[in-house]
CSV table of C-alpha atoms in Angstrom, one decimal:
chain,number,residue,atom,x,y,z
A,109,UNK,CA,69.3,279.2,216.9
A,110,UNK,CA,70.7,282.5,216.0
A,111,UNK,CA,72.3,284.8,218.9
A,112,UNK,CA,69.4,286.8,220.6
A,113,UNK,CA,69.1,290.1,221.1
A,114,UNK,CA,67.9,291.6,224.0
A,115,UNK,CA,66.5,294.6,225.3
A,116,UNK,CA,65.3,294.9,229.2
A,117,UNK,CA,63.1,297.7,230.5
A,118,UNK,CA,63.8,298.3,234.0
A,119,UNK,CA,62.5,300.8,236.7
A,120,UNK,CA,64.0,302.6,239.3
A,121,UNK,CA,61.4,302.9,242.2
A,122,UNK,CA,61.5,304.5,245.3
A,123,UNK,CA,63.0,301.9,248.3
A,124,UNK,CA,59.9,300.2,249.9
A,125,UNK,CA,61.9,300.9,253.5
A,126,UNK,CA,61.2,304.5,252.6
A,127,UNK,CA,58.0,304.8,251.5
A,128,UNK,CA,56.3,306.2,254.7
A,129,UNK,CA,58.1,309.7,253.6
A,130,UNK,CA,57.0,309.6,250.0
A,131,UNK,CA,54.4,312.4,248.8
A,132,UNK,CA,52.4,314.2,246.7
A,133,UNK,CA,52.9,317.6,244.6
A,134,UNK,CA,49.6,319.5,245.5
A,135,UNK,CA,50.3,321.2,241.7
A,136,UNK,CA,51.6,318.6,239.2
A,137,UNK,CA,49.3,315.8,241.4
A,138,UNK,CA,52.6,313.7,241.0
A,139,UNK,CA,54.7,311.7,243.1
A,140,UNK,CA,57.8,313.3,245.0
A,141,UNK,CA,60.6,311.1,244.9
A,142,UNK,CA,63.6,313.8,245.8
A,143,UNK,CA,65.6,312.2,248.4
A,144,UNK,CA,64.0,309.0,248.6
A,145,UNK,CA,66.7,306.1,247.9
A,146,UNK,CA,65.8,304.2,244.8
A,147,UNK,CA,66.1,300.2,243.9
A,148,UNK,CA,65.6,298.4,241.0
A,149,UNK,CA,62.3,296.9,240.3
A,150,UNK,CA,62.0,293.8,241.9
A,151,UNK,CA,60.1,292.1,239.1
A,152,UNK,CA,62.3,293.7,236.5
A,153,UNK,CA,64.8,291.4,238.2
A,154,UNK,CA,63.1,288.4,236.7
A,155,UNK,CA,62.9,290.3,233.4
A,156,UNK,CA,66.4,291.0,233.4
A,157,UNK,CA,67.2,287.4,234.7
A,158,UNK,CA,65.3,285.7,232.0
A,159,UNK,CA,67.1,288.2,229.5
A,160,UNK,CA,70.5,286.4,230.4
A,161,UNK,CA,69.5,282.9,231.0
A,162,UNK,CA,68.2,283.4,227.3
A,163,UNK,CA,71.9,285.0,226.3
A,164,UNK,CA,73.5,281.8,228.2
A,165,UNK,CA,72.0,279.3,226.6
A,166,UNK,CA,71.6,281.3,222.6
A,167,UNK,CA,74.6,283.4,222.9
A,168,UNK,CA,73.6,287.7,222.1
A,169,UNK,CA,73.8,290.5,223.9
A,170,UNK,CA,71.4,291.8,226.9
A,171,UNK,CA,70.9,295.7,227.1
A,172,UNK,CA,69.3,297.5,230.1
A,173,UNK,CA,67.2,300.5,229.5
A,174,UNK,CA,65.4,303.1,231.9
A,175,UNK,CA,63.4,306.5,231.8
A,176,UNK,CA,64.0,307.9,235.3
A,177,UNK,CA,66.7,311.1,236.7
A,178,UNK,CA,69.8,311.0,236.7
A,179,UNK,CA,69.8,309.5,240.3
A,180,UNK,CA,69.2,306.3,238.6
A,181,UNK,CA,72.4,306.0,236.7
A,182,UNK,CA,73.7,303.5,239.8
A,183,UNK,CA,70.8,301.2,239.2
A,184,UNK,CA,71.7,301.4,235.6
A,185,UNK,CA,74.7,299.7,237.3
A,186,UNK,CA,73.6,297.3,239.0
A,187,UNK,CA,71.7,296.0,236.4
A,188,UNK,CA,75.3,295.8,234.6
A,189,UNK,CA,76.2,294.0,237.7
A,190,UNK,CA,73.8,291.1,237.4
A,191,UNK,CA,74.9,290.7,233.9
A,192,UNK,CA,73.5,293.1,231.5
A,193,UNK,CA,76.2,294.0,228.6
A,194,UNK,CA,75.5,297.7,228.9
A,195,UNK,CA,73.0,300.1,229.9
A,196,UNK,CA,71.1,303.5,228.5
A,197,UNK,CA,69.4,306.0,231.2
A,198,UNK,CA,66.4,308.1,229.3
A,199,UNK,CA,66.7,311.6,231.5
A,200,UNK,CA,65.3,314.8,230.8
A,201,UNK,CA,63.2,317.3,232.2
A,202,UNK,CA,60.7,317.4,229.7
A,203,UNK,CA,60.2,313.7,230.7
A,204,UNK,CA,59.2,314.3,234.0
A,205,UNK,CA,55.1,313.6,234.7
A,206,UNK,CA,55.2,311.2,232.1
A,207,UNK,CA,51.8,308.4,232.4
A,208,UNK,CA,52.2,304.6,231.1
A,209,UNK,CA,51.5,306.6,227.7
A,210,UNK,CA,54.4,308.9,227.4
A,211,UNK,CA,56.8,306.6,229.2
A,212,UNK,CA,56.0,303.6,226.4
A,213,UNK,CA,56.3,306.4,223.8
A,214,UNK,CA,59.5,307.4,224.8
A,215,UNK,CA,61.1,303.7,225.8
A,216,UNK,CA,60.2,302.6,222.1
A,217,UNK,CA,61.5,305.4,220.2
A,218,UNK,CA,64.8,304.5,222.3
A,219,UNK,CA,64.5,301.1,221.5
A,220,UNK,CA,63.7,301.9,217.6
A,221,UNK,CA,67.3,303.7,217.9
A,222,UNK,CA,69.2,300.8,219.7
A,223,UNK,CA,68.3,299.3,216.1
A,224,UNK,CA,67.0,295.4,215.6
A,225,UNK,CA,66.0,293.3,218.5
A,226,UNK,CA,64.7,290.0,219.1
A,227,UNK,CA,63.3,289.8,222.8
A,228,UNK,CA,62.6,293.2,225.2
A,229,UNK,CA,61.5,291.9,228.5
A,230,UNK,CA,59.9,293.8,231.2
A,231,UNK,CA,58.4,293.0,235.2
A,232,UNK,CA,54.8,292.2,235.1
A,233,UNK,CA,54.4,295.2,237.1
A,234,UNK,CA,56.0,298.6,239.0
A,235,UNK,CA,56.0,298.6,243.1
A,236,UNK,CA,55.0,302.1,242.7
A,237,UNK,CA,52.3,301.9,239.5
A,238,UNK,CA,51.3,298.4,238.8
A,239,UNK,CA,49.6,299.3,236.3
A,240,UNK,CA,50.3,296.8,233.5
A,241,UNK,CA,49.7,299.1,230.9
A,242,UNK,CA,53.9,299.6,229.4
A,243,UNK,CA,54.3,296.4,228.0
A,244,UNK,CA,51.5,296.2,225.2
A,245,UNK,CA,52.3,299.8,225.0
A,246,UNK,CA,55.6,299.2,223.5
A,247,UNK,CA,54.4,296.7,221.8
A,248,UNK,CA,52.1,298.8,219.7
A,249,UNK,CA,54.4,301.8,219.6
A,250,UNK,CA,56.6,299.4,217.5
A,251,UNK,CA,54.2,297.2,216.0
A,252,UNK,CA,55.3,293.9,217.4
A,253,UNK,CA,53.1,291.3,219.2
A,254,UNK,CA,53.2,291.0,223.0
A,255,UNK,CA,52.8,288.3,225.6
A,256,UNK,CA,51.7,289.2,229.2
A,257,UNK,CA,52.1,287.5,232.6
A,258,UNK,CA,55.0,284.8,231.1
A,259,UNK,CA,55.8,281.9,233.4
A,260,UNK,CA,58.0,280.4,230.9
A,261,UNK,CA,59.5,280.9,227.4
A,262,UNK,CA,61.2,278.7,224.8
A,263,UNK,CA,62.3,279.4,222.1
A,264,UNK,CA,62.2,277.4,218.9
A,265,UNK,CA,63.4,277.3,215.1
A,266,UNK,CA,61.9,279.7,213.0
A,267,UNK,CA,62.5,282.8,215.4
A,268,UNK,CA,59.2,281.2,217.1
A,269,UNK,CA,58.7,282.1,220.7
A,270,UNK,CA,56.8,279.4,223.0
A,271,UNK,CA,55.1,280.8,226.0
A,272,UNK,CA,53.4,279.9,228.9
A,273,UNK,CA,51.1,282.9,230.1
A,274,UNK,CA,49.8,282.4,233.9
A,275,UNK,CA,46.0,282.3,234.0
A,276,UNK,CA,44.8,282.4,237.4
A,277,UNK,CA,44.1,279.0,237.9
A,278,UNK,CA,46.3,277.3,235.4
A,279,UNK,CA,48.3,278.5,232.0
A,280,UNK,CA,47.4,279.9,228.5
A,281,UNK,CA,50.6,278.2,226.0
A,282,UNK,CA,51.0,280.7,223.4
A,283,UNK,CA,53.8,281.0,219.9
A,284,UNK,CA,54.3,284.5,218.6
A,285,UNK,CA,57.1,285.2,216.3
A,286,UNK,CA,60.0,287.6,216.9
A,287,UNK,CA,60.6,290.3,217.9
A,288,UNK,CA,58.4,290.1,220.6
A,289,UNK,CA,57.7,292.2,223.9
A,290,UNK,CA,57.1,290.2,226.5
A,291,UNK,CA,56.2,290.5,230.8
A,292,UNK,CA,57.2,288.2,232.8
A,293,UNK,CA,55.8,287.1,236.6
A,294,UNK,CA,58.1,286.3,239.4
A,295,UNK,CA,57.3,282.0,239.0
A,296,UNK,CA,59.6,282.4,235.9
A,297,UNK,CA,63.0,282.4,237.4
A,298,UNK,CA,64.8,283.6,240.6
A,299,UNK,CA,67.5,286.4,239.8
A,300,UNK,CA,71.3,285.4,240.4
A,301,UNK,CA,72.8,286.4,243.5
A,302,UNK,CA,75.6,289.2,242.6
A,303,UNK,CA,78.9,289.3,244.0
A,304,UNK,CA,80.1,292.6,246.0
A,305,UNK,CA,83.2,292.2,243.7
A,306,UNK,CA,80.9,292.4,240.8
A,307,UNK,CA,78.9,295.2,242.0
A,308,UNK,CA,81.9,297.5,242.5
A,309,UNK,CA,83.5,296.8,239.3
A,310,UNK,CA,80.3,297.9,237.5
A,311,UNK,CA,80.0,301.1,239.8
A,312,UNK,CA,83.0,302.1,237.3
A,313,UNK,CA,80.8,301.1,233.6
A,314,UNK,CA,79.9,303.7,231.5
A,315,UNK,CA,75.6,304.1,231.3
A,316,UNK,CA,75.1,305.7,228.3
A,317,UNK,CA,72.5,308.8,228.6
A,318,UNK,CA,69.9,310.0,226.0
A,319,UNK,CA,68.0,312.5,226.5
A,320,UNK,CA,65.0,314.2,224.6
A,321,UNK,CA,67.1,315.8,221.5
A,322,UNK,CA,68.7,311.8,220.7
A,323,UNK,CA,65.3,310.4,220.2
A,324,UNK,CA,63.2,311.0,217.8
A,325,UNK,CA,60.1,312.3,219.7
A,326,UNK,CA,57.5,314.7,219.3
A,327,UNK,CA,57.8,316.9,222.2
A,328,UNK,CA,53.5,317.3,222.7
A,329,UNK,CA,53.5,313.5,223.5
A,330,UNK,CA,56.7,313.1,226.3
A,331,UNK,CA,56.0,313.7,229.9
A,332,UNK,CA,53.0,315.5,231.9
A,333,UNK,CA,52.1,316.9,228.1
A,334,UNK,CA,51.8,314.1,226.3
A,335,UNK,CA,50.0,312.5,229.5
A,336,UNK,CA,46.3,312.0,229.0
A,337,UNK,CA,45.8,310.4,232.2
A,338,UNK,CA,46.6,312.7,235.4
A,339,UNK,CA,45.2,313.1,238.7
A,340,UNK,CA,42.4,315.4,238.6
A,341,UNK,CA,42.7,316.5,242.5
A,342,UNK,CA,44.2,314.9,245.7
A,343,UNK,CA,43.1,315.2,249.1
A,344,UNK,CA,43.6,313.7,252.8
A,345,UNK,CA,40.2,311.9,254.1
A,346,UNK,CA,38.7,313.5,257.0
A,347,UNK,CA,38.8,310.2,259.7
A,348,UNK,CA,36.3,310.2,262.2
A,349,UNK,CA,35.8,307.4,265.0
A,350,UNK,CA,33.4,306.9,267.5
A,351,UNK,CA,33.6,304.8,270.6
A,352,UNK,CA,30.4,303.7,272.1
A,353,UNK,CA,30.3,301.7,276.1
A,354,UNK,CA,28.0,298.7,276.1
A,355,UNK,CA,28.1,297.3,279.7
A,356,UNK,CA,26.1,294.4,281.5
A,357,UNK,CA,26.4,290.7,281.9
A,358,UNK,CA,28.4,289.1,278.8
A,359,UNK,CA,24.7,287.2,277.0
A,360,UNK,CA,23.5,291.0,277.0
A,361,UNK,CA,26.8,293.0,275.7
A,362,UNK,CA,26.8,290.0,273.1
A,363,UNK,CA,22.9,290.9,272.3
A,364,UNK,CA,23.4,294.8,272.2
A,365,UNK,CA,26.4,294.3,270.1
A,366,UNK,CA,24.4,292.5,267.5
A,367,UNK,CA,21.6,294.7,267.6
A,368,UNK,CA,23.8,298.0,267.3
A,369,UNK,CA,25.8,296.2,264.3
A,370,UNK,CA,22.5,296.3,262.5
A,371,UNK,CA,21.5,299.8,263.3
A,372,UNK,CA,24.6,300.9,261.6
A,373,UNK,CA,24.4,298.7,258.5
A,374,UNK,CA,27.3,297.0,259.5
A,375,UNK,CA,25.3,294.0,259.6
């Protein structure tokens, strides 16, 4: 087996301790992430972990890759930390608002100019979307096959893939040749631990940045433009609640309950 060549497609998203002061733009119907701390996807982790146990074992190189602000450039990092070989950050305005649609759009023609791969990897799904949709994206933006919800992958002679795609109650084996986009679920692996000493050596690596003018993209199909799926309106539900006293002996509150249950429909 030939050296493998990696590409892993990882998301900042806002810190799950922090989401209680996330909101909405009433005009672009988008989320507001401006001063909300960011962390790596946690199932990208697993993407990213596969990615190198595939580099240990094969030999290659493992690149991380991101659309997100510049804010992200330190999970860029850390993903350098856990092992990746380098890193490029996708950041531009003209990104911003960007649906599954325009962000696959933009990720593959970045991964068309990283030049030939073998494997890109990528978290089943986003903490903040979970949506699903990237992966086969990608896949069709560059016209490779794709393999969802992988629970374990071997590879064979012949640039042949061998996956195991989780069904819910057992798994679907599956061969697809390379290059091949693939999303994995958290069963696969569990990410290395990473060393402080690691960490703050890769706070010092270079994360190479691209943003709309080193791709080649046409500029009617990247961010809330090229987004056919938006949020037509957003509102706050009106909550109403009404408290209702049944007294008497316990047999009859029990009885009135019941009976008020199925006056309401709840019953």
């Amino acid at each position: 087996m030939s050296p493998v060549k990696s590409i892993v497609c990882v998301k900042p998203v806002p810190d799950p301790r922090h989401w209680s002061e996330l909101a909405l733009d009433p005009v672009t119907k988008t989320l507001r992430r401006e001063g909300i701390p960011i962390v790596l996807n946690p199932m990208d982790k697993h993407a990213l972990e596969e990615a190198l146990r595939i580099k240990e074992r094969f030999g290659g190189i493992v690149t991380a890759i991101s659309m997100a602000p510049l804010t992200a450039t330190d999970s860029l990092r850390e993903a350098i930390a856990i092992g990746a070989d380098d890193a490029v950050l996708l950041s531009d305005r003209s990104f911003v608002g960007a649906d599954t649609l325009a962000t696959s759009y933009v990720l593959a023609a970045a991964i068309k100019k990283l030049g030939k791969f073998d494997l890109i990897f990528c978290g089943n799904q986003s903490l903040d979307g979970g949506t699903g949709q990237v992966v086969p994206e990608i896949a069709e933006f560059l016209g490779v096959p794709h393999v969802t919800y992988a629970r374990k992958i071997a590879l064979l002679d012949g640039g042949i893939a061998r996956v195991e795609r989780a069904l819910e109650h057992g798994y679907m084996l599956i061969e697809a040749r390379m290059p091949l986009v693939l999303s994995v679920v958290k069963e696969i692996n569990v990410p290395r631990h990473v060393s402080l000493m690691r960490i703050s050596e890769a706070m010092q690596a270079e994360v190479r940045v691209w943003t709309s003018r080193d791709l080649d993209v046409d500029s009617g199909r990247i961010g809330l433009l090229g987004s056919p799926t938006q949020v037509a309106d957003l509102f706050l539900p009106a909550i109403k609640r009404r408290g209702e006293m049944l007294s008497g002996a316990p047999d009859t509150v029990s009885k009135l309950l019941i009976q008020r249950l199925h006056e309401l429909g709840v019953l």
